[in-house]
Coordinates of C-alpha atoms and ligand atoms in Angstrom, one line a residue:
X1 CA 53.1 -1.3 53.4
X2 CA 52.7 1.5 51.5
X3 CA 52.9 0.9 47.6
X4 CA 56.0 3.4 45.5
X5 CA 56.3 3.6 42.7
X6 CA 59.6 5.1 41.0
X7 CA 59.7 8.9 40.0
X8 CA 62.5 11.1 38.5
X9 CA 63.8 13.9 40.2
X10 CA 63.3 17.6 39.7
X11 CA 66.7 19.5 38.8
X12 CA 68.3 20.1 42.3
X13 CA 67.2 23.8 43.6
X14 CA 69.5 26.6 43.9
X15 CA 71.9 26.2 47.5
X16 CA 73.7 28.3 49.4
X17 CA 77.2 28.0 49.1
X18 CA 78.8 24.6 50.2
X19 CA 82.1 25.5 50.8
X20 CA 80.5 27.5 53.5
X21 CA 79.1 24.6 55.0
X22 CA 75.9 22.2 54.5
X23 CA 72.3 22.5 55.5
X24 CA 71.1 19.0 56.7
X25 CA 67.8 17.6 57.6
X26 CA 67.0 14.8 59.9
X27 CA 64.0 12.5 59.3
X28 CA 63.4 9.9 62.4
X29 CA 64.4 11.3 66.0
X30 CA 64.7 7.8 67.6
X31 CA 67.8 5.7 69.0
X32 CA 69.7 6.6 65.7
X33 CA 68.4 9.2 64.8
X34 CA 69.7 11.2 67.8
X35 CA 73.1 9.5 67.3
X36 CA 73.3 11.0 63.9
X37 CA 72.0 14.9 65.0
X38 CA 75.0 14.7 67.5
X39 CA 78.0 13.4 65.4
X40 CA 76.3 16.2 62.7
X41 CA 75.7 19.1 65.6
X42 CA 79.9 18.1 66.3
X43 CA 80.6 18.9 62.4
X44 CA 81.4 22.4 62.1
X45 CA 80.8 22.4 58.4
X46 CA 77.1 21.4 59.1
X47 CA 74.1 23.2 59.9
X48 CA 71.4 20.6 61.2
X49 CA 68.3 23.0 59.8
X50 CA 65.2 20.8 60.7
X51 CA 64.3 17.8 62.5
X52 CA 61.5 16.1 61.7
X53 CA 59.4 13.0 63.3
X54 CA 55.9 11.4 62.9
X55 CA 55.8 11.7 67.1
X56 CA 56.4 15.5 67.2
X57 CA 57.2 15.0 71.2
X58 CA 60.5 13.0 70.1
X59 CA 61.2 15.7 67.6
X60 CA 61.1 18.7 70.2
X61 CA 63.2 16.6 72.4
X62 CA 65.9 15.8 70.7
X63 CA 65.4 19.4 68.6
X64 CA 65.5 21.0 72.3
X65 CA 68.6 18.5 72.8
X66 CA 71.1 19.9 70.3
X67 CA 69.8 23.0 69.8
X68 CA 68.2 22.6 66.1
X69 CA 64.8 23.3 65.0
X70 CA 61.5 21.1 64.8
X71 CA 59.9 20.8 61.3
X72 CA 56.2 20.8 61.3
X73 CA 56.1 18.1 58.6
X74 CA 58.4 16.3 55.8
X75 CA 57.8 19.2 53.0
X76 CA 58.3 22.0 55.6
X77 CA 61.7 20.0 56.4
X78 CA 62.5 19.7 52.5
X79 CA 61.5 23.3 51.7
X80 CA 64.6 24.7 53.9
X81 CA 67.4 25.1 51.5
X82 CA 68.8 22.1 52.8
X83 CA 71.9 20.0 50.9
X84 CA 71.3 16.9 52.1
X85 CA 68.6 15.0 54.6
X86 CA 69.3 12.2 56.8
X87 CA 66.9 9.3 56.9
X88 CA 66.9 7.5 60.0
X89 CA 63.3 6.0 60.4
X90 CA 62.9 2.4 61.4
X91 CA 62.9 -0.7 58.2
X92 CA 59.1 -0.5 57.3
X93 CA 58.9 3.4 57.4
X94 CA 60.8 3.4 53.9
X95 CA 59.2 3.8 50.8
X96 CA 57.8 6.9 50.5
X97 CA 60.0 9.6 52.1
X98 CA 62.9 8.4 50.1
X99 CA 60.6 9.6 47.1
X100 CA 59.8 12.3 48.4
X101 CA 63.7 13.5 49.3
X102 CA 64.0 12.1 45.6
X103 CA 62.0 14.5 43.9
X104 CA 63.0 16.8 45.4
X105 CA 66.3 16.2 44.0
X106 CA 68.5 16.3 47.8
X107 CA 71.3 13.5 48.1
X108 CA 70.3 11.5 51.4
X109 CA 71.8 9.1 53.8
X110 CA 69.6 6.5 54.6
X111 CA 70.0 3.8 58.1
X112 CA 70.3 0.4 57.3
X113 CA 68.6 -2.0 56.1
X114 CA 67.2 -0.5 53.3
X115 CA 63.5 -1.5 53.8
X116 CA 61.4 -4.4 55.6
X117 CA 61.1 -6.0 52.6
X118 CA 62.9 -6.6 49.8
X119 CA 60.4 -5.1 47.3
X120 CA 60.3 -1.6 48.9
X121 CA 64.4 -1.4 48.5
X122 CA 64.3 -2.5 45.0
X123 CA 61.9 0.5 44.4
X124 CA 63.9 3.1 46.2
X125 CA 67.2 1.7 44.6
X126 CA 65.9 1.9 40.9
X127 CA 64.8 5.8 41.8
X128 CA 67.9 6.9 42.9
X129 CA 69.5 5.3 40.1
X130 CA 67.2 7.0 37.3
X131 CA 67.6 10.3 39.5
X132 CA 71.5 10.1 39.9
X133 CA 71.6 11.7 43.0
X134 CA 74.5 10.8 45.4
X135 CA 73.4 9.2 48.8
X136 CA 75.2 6.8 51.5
X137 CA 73.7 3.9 54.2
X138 CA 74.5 3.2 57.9
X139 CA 76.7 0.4 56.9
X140 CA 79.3 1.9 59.0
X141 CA 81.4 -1.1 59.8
X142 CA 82.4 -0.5 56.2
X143 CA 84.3 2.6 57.5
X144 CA 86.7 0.6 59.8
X145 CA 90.2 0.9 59.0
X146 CA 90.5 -2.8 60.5
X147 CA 88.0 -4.1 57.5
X148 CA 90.6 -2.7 55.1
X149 CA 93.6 -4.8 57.4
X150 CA 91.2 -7.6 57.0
X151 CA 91.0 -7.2 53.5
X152 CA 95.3 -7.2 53.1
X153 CA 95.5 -10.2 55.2
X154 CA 93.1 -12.1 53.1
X155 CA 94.6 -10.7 49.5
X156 CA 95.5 -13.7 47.6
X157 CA 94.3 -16.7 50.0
X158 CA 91.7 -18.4 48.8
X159 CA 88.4 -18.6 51.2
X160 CA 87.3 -21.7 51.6
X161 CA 84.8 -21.0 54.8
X162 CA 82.8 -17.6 56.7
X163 CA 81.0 -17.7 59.3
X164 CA 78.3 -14.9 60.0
X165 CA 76.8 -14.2 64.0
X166 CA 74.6 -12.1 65.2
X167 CA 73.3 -13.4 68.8
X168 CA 72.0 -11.0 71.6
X169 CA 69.1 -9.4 72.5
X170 CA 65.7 -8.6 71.6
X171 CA 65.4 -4.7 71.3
X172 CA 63.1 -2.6 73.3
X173 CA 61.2 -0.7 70.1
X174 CA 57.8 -2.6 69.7
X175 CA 58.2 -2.6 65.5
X176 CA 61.5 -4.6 65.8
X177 CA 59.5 -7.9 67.1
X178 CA 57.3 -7.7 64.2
X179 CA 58.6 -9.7 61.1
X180 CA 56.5 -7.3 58.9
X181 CA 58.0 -4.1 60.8
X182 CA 61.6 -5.1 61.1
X183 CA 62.2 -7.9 58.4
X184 CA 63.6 -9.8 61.4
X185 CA 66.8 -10.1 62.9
X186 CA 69.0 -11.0 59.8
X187 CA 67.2 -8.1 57.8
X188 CA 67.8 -5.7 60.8
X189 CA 70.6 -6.7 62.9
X190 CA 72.4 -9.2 60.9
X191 CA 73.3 -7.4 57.4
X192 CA 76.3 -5.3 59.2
X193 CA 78.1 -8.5 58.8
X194 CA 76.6 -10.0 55.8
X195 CA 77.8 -6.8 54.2
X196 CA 81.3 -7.6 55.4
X197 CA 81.2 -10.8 54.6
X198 CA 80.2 -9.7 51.0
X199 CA 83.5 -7.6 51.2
X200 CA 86.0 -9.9 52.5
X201 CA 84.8 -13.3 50.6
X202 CA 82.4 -12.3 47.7
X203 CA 79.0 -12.8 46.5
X204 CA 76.5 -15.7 47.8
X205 CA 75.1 -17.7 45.2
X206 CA 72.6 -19.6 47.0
X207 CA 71.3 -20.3 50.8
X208 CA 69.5 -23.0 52.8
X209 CA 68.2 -22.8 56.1
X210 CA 65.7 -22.9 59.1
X211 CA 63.9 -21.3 62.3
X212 CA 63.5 -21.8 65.4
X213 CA 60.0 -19.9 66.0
X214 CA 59.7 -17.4 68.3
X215 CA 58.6 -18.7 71.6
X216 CA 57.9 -15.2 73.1
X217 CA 54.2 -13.4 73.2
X218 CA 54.0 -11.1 70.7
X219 CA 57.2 -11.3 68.7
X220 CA 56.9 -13.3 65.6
X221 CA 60.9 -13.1 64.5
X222 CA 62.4 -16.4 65.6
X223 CA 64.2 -17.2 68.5
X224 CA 67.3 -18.2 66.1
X225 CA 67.8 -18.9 62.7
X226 CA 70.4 -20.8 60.9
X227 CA 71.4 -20.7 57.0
X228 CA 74.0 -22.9 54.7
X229 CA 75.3 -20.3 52.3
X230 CA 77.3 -21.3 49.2
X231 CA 79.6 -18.6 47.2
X232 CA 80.0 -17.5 44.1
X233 CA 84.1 -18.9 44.6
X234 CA 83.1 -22.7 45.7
X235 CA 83.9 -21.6 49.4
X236 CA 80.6 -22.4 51.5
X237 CA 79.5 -20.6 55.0
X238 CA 77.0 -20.4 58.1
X239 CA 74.7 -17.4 59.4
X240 CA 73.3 -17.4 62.7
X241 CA 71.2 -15.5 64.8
X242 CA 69.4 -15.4 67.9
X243 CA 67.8 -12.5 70.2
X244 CA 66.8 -15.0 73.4
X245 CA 70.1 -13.8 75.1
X246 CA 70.2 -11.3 78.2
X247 CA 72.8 -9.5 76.5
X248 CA 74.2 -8.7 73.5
X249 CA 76.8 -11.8 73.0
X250 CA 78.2 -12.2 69.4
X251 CA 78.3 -9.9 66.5
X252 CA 80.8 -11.5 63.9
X253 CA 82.1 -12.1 61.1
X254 CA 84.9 -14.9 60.5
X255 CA 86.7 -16.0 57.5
X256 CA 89.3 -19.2 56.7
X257 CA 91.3 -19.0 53.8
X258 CA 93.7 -21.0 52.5
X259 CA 96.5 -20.0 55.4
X260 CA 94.8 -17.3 56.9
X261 CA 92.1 -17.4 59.8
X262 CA 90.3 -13.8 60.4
X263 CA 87.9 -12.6 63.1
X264 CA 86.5 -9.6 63.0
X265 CA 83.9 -7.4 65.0
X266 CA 82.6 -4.0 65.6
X267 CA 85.7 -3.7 68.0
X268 CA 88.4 -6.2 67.2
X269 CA 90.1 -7.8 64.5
X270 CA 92.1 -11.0 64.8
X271 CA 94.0 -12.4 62.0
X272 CA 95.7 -15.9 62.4
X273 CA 98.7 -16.8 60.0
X274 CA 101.4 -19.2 59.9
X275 CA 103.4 -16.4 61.7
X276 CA 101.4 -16.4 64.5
X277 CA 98.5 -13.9 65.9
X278 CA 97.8 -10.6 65.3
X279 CA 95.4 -8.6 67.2
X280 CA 94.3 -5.0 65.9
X281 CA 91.7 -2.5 67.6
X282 CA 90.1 -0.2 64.8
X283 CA 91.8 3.7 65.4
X284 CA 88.5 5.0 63.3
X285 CA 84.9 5.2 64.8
X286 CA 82.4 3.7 62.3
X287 CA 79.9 5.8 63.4
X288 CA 81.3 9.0 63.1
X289 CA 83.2 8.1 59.8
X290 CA 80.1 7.2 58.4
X291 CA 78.6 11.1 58.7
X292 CA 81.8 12.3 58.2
X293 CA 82.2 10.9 54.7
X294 CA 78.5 11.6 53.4
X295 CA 78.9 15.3 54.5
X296 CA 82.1 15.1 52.7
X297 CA 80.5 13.7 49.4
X298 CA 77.4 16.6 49.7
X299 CA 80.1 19.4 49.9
X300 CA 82.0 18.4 46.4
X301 CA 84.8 16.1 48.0
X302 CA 85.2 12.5 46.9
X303 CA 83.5 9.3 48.1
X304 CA 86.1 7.5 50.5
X305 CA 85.8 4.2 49.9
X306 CA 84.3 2.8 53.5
X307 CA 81.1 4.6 51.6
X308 CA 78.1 2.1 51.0
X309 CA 75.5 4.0 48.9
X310 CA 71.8 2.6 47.9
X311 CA 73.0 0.5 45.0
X312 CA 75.7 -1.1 47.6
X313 CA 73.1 -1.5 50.0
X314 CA 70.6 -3.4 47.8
X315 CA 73.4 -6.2 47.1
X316 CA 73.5 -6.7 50.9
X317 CA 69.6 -6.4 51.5
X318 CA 69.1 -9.1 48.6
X319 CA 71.3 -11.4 50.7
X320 CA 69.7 -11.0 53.5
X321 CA 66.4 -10.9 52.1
X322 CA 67.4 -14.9 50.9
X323 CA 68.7 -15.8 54.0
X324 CA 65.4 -14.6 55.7
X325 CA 63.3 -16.4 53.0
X326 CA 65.7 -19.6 53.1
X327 CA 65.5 -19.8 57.1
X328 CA 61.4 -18.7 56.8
X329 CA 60.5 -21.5 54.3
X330 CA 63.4 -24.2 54.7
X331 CA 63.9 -23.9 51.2
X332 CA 67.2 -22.9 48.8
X333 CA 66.9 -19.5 47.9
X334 CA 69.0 -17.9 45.1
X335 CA 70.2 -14.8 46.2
X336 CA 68.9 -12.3 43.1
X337 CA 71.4 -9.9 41.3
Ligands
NAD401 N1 73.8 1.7 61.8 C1 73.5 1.2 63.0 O1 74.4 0.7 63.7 C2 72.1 1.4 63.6 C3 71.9 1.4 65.0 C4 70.6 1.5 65.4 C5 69.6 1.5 64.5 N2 69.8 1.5 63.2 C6 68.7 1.5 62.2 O2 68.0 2.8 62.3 C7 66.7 2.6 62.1 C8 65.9 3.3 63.3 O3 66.3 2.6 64.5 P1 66.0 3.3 65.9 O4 66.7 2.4 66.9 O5 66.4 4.7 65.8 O6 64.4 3.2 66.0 P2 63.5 4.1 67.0 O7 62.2 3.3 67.1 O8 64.3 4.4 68.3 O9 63.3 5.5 66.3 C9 62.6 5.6 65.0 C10 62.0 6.9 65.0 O10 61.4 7.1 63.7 C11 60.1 7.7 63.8 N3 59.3 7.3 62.7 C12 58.7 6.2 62.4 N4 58.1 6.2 61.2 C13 58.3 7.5 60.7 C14 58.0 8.1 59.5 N5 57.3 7.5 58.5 N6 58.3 9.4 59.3 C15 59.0 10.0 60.3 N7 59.4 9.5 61.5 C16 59.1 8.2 61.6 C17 59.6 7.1 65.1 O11 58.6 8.0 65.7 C18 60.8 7.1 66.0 O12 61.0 8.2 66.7 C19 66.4 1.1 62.0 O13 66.3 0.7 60.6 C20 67.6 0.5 62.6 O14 68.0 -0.7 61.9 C21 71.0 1.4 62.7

C-alpha cells in the first residue's frame, strides 16, 4: 500500500455559481461507481463533468453510458471547475487520491469502507479534519427513514443484546478475495451494519473472536468469522459473517432491549413490543438519499442527519478494523477511539 502522509489544503478555487447547479467528478467507474453516475446524471442540479478510471476502457463505457465525459487522468478530472468529486474506487485504492482531492481543496464523497486498512483511514481522516472540508461516505443505510423508527422504538429501553450478520456470497471482483485488497468481509461487507449497530446501541468497547479459514483457492478472507463484542453500556453482542453461500442470505442487524426486540435490514424493519408486532418497509432509497444529501451539503444546504462524513466513518472502520483483528488473531481487541 502506498504510504500518505497528511497535507493541508489549498484555499478552495474560484466556482461557478452553485445555486445554478454543481460540477461533479467521478473517480472509479466500477459496480458503484456506475450506480453513483446514474442517481447523479438523474439530479438536475448536477453536472457530472469527468469520469475518471485507472482502466480507461471502463471509463469510456460508462462515460459513453450516461452521456458524461472521460478524464484523461485524476488532475485533468480535478482541473475542471468541479464542486465536488466522487470517490468510488475499491478499499485498498484509498490513500492517495483522497490527498489529492484534498489539496485541492474539493469536498468529496468517498464509498465505504474507508480504506483496507485501518492505518490508511486514520491518515485520510486526520487530513480532512486539518483541511475542514465537508465530505460524506456510502453508509447509506444511515439514510433510511426505518433507522430513525428503529431509533424511537428503542428510545429509553435499555439494550442488553445486538446481533450483527452479514452471510452471502463471495463477490466476483478479484481484489475482494484478497484480505490485503478488501480488508475482508467485515471491513467490506459487514460495516453497513456495524455502523447501525453503532447508532442504535452505542460504542463497542472490546471484541473477541475467531475464523474459519478460507477453504477456497485463492481467496484468503475466511469462510466465516465470529466475534463476542462487549459495549460501552454493559450490553454484550455477536458479529458474523460468511461468503460460502450461493446467495446472498442475511444482512442484519438485531437489537433486544429491555421490552423491545428490533430487526432491521436493507429492506425491512421489525420491531417487537409488548403490544405486539410492527412491520415497516423504508419509503426512502438509501442509495439515492445518500447522493441526494451530499449534493445538497456541496450547494450551501444543511447536512441531513442520515449523513456519515469521514470522521463518522473512521468510528465504524475502527470497529471493524478490531473485529477483523479479534477474529484474525483470536485475541481481545480494544476497539481504538
Ligand atoms: N455502499 C454500497 O452499498 C456499496 C456497494 C458496492 C460497492 N461499494 C464499495 O465501493 C467500492 C468499489 O466497489 P465496486 O463494486 O464498484 O468495485 P469494482 O471493482 O466493480 O470497481 C472499482 C473500479 O475502480 C477502479 N480503480 C481501482 N483503483 C483505482 C485507482 N487507484 N484510481 C482510479 N480507479 C481505480 C477499477 O478499475 C474499477 O473500475 C468498494 O469499496 C465497495 O465496498 C459500496
Amino acid at each position: 500500500m502506498a504510504p500518505v502522509t497528511p497535507e493541508r489544503a489549498d484555499p478552495r478555487p474560484e466556482r461557478h455559481d452553485a445555486g445554478m447547479g454543481i460540477r461533479v467528478g467521478l473517480v472509479g467507474a466500477g459496480g458503484v461507481g456506475a450506480r453513483h453516475a446514474r442517481v447523479l446524471s438523474g439530479f438536475e442540479d448536477v453536472e457530472l463533468a469527468g469520469i475518471w478510471d485507472a482502466d480507461a476502457g471502463v471509463a469510456a463505457a460508462l462515460a459513453g453510458a450516461v452521456g458524461a465525459p472521460v478524464a484523461a487522468g485524476l488532475d485533468s478530472l480535478l482541473d475542471r471547475g468541479l464542486d465536488a468529486v466522487w470517490l468510488c474506487v475499491p478499499p485498498f485504492a484509498h490513500g492517495d487520491l483522497e490527498l489529492a482531492v484534498i489539496r485541492a481543496g474539493l469536498p468529496f464523497l468517498v464509498e465505504k469502507p474507508l480504506a483496507a486498512d485501518l492505518a490508511v483511514a486514520e491518515r485520510v481522516a486526520a487530513a480532512v479534519a486539518a483541511a475542514g472540508l465537508p465530505t460524506a461516505t456510502g453508509y447509506h443505510w444511515r439514510h433510511l427513514d426505518t433507522v430513525d423508527r428503529a431509533r424511537d422504538a428503542l428510545a429509553g429501553a435499555p439494550v442488553r443484546l445486538v446481533d450483527a450478520r452479514w452471510w452471502g456470497t463471495t463477490p466476483p471482483p478479484t481484489w475482494w478475495s484478497r484480505s490485503d485488497r478488501s480488508g475482508g468481509q467485515v471491513v467490506e461487507q459487514a460495516t453497513h451494519v456495524l455502523d447501525l449497530l453503532r447508532v442504535l446501541a452505542g460504542e463497542v468497547a472490546e471484541v473477541v473472536g475467531g475464523a474459519a479459514p478460507s477453504t477456497r483457492e485463492g481467496r484468503d478472507v475466511p469462510d466465516a468469522t465470529a466475534a463476542v463484542l462487549r459495549l460501552d453500556s454493559g450490553a454484550v453482542g455477536t458479529v458474523s459473517t460468511s461468503c460460502v453461500l450461493p446467495a446472498p442470505t442475511a444482512a442484519a442487524l438485531e437489537v433486544v432491549a429491555d421490552g423491545t426486540w428490533v430487526h432491521l435490514t436493507e429492506t425491512a424493519l421489525r420491531i417487537r413490543t409488548a403490544a405486539g408486532d410492527e412491520d415497516v418497509s423504508p419509503a426512502v432509497d438509501g442509495r439515492t438519499a445518500v447522493d441526494r444529501a451530499f449534493v445538497d451539503v456541496v450547494s450551501g444546504r444543511p447536512a441531513p442527519p442520515g449523513l456519515v462524513d469521514v470522521a463518522e466513518a473512521l468510528a465504524t472502520h475502527r470497529l471493524a478494523w478490531a473485529v477483523t483483528e479479534a477474529t484474525r488473531t483470536a485475541t481481545t481487541v480494544r476497539v481504538p477511539r
